Short mmCIF file of C-alpha atoms and ligand atoms in Angstrom, two decimals:
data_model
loop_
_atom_site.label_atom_id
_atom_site.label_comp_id
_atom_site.label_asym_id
_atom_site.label_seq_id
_atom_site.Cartn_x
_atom_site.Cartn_y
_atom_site.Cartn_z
CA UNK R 13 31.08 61.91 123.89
CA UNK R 14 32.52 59.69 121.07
CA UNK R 15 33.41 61.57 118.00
CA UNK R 16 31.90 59.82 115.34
CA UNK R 17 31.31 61.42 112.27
CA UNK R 18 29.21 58.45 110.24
CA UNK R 19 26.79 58.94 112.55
CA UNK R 20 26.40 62.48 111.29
CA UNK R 21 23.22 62.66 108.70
CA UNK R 22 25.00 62.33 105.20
CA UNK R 23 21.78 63.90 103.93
CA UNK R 24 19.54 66.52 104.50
CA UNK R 25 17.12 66.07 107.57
CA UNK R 26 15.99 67.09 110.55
CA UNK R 27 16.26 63.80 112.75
CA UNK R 28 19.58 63.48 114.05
CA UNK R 29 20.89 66.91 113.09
CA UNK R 30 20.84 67.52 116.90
CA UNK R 31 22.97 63.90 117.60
CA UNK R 32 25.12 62.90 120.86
CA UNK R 33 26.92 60.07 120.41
CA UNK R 34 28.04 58.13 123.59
CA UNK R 35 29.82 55.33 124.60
CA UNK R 36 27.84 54.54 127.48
CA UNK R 37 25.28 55.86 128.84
CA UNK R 38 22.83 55.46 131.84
CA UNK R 39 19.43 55.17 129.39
CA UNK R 40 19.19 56.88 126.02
CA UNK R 41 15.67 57.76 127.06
CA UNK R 42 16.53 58.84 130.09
CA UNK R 43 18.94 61.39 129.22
CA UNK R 44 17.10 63.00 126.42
CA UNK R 45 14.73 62.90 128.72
CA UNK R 46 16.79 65.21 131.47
CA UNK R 47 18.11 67.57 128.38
CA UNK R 48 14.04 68.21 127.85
CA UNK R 49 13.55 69.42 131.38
CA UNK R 50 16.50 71.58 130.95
CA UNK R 51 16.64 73.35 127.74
CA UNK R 52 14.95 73.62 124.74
CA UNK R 53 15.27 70.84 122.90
CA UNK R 54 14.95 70.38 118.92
CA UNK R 55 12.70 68.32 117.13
CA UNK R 56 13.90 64.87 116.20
CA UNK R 57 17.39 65.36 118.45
CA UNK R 58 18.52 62.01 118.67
CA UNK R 59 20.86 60.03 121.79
CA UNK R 60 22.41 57.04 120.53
CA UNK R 61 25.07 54.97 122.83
CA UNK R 62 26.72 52.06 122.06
CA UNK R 63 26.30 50.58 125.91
CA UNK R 64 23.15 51.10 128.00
CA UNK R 65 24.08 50.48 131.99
CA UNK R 66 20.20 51.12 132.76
CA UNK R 67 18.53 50.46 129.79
CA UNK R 68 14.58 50.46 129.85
CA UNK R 69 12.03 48.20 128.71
CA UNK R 70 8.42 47.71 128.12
CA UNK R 71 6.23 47.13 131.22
CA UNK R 72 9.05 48.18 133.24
CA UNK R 73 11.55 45.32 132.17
CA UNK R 74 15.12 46.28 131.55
CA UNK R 75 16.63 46.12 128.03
CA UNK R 76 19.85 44.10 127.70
CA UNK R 77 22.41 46.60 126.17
CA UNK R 78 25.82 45.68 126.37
CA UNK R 79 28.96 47.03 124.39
CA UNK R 80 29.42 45.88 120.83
CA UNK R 81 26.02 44.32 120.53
CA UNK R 82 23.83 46.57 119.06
CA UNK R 83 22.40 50.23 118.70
CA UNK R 84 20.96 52.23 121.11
CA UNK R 85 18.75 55.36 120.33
CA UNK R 86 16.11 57.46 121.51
CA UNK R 87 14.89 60.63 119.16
CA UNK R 88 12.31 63.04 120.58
CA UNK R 89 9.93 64.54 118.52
CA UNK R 90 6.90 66.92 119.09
CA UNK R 91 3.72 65.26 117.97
CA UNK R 92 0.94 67.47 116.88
CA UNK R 93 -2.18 64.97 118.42
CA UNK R 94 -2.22 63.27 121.41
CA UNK R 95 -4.82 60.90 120.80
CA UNK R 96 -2.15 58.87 118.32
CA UNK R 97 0.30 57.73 120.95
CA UNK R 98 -0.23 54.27 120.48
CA UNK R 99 0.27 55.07 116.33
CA UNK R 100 3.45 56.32 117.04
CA UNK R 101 4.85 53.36 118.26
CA UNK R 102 3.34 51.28 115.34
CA UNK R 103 5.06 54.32 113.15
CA UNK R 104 8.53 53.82 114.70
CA UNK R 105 8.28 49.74 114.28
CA UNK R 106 7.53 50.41 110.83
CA UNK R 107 10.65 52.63 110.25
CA UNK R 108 12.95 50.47 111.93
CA UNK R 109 11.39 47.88 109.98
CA UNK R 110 11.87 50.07 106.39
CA UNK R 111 15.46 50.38 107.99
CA UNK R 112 17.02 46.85 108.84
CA UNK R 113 15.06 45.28 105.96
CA UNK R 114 17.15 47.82 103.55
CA UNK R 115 20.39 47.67 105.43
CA UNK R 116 20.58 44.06 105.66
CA UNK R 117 18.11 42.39 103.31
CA UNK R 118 16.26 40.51 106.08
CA UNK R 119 12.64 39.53 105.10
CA UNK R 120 11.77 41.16 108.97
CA UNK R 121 8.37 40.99 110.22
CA UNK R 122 6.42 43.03 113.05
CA UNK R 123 4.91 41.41 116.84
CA UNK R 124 2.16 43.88 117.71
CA UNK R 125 2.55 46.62 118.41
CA UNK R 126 6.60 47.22 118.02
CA UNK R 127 8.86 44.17 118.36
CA UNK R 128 11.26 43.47 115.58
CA UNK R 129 11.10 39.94 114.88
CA UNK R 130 13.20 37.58 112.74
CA UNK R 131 13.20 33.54 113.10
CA UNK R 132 9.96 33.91 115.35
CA UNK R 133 12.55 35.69 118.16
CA UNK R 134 12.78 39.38 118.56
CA UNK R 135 16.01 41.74 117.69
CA UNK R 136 14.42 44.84 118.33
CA UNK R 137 12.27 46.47 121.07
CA UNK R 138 10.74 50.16 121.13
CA UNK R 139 9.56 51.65 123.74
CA UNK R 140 7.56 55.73 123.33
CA UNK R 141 6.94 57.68 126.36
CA UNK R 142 5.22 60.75 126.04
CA UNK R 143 4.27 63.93 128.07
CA UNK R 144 2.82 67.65 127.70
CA UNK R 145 5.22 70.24 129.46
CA UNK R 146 6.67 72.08 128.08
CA UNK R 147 4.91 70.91 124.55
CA UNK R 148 3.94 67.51 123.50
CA UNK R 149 6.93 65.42 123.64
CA UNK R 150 7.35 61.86 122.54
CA UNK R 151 10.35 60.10 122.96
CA UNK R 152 10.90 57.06 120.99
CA UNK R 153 13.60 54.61 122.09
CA UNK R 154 14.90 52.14 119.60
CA UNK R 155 17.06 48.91 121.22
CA UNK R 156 18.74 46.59 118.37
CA UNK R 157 20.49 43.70 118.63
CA UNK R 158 23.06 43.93 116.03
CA UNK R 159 26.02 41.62 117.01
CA UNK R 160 27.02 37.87 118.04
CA UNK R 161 24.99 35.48 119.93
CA UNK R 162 22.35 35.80 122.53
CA UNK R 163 22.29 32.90 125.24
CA UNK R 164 19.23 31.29 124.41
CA UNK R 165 19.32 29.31 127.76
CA UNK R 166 18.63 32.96 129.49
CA UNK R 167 17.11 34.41 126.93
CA UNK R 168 15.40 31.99 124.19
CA UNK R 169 12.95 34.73 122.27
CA UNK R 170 15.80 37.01 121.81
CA UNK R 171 18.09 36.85 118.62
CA UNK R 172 20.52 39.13 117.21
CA UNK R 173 20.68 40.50 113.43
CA UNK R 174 24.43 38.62 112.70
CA UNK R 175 22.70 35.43 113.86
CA UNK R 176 19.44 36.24 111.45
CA UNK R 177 22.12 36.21 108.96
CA UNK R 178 23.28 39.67 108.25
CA UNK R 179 26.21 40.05 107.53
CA UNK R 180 29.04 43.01 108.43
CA UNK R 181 26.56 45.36 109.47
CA UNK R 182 27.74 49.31 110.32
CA UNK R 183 25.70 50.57 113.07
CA UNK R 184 26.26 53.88 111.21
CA UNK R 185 24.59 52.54 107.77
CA UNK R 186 21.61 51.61 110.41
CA UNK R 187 21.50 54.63 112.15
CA UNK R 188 21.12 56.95 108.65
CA UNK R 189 18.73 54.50 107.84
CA UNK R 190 16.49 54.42 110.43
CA UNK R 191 16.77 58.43 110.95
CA UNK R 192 16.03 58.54 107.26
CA UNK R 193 12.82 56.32 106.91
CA UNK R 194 11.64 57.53 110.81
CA UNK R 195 11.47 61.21 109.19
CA UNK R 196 9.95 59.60 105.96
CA UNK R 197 7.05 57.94 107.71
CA UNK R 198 6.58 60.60 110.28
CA UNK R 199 6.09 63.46 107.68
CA UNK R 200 3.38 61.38 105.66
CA UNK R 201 1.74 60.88 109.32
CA UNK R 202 1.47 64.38 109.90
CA UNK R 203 0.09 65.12 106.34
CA UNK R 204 -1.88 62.18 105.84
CA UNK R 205 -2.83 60.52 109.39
CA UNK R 206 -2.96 56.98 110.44
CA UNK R 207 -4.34 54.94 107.49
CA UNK R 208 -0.42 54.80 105.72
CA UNK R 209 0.76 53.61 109.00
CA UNK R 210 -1.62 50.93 109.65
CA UNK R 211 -1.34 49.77 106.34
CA UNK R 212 2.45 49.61 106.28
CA UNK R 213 2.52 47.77 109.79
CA UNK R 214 0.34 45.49 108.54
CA UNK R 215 2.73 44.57 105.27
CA UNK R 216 5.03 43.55 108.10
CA UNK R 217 2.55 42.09 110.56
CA UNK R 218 3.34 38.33 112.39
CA UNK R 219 0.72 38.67 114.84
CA UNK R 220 -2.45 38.75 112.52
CA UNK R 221 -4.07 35.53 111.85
CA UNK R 222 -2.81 34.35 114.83
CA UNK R 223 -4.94 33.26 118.28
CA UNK R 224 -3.17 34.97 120.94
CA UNK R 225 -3.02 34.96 124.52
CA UNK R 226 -3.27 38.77 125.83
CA UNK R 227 -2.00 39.06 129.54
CA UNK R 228 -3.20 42.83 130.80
CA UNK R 229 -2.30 43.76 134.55
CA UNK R 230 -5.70 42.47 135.91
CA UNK R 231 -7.12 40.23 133.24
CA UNK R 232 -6.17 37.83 130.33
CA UNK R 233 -7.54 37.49 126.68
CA UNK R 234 -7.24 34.37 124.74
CA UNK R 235 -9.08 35.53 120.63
CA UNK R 236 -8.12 35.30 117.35
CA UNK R 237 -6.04 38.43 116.53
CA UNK R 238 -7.85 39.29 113.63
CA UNK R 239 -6.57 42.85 112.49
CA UNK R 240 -5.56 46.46 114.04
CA UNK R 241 -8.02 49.77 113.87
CA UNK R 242 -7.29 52.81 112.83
CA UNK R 243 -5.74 53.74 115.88
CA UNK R 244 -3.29 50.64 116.56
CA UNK R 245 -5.46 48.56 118.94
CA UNK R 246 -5.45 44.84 118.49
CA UNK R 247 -8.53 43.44 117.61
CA UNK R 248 -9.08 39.91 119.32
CA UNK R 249 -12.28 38.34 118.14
CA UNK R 250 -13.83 35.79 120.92
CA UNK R 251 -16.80 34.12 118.95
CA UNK R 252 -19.21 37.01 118.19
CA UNK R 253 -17.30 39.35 120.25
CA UNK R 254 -14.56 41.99 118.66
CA UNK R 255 -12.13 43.54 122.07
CA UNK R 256 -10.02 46.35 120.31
CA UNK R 257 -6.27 45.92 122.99
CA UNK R 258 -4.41 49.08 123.61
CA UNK R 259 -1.00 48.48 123.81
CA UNK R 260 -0.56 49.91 126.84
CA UNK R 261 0.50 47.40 129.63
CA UNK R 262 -0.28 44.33 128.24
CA UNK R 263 1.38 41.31 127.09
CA UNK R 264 0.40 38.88 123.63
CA UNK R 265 1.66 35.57 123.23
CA UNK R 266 0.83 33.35 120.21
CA UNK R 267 -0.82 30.31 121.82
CA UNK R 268 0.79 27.80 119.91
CA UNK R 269 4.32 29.51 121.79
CA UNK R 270 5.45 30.77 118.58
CA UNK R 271 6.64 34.46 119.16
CA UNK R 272 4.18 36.50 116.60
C1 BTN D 15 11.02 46.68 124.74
O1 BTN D 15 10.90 46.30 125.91
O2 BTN D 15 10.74 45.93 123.81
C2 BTN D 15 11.49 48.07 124.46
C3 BTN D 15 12.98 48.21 124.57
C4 BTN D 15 13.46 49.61 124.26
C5 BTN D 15 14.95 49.75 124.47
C6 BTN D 15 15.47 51.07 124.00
S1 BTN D 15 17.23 51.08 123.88
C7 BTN D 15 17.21 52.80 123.62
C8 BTN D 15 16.16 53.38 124.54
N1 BTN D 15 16.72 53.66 125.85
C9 BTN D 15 16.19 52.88 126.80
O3 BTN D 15 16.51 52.91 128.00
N2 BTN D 15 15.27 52.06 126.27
C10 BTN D 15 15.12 52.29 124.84
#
């Protein structure tokens, strides 16, 4: 374990109080995962590493997590409703969001439902996964790409924040950040429901407006993405038709190949 006090909430709060800071690390995810089937666990305990040897994707891809080039953390916390999974995830873009637009003054914007996007190419991925034993457990794992360059031969939607233009970034400064407007926006969830979530995701929102092309595991969508419901889903509008898209396992491109 690395022994580093600015990681340590400098104020009062409940995510991140329970904190393991590694070097490296297998997944995040993964091992707060493993703790949970082990012990009890509190709410809003948070894994961050620095290097991510197996680090997990969406849809099954791996996440790109090498040492000294961004944070890695996964928090778990105990929702109260099932149903909201997919509002979660919109929840958690939206604090990461609140987070890198006040730590590095970024004008960041949001590809639905959770990428992190600056210069139409994506710094940050999220990924929730959820279950019921022993109570209902989400865990919410937050990849950033904080330092130098990405290959854009290998990897040409993918940018880091240094290359965005932020400058001298402290992973700690983003970590109390994003602990800090995570607990924010998940308190006024639990008090007030979805509507201040949807609303603040779509202040940030790239992907309205826009047609889209929505690849799902059997079938693809091409529609005008023309807002989100109440409970996250995409709305694509095909002529008269309205198809609300859960995020699930699918896949939205812009069609004119901009990344929104
Ligand atoms: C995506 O595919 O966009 C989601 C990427 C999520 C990556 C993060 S890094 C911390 C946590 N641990 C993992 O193994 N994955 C998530």
């Amino acid at each position: 374990m690395t022994m580093n006090y600015g990681f340590m909430r400098e104020e009062q709060g409940w995510i991140g109080q329970d904190i393991t800071v590694l070097d490296t690390v297998g997944s995040t995810s993964e091992l707060l995962r493993k703790r949970l089937t082990e012990e009890n666990v509190p709410s809003g305990a948070a894994v961050l590493a620095l290097e991510q040897t197996r680090g997990r994707g969406r849809s099954g891809r791996n996440w790109l997590s090498s040492k000294g080039q961004g944070l890695y953390a996964s928090i778990l916390l105990y929702p109260p409703r099932i149903q909201h999974g997919g509002v979660l995830s919109l929840l958690a873009a939206v604090a990461l969001s609140d987070a890198v637009r006040e730590v590095t003054g970024l004008a960041v914007g949001l590809k639905w439902p959770n990428d992190g996007v600056l210069h139409q190419r994506k710094y940050a991925g999220i990924l929730v996964e959820a279950g019921i034993a022993p109570l209902l457990w989400a865990i919410v794992g937050m990849g950033i790409n904080v330092y130098g360059r990405i290959d854009e031969s290998q990897y040409p939607h993918a940018i880091t924040l240094e290359e965005a233009g932020a400058e001298n970034v402290r992973l700690e400064s983003l970590w109390q950040s994003l602990a800090h407007h995570l607990e924010v926006r998940y308190e006024r969830w639990l008090l007030e429901g979805n509507p201040s979530v949807i609303e603040a995701w779509r202040n940030y929102a790239l992907t309205l407006g826009k047609s889209v092309v929505v690849q799902g595991p059997s079938e693809t969508i091409t529609g005008m993405a023309e807002n989100i419901d109440e409970q996250g889903r995409l709305l694509v509008r095909q002529g008269s038709l309205v198809i609300p898209v859960s995020s699930g396992e699918v896949s939205v491109r812009a069609s004119d190949g901009s990344y929104a």
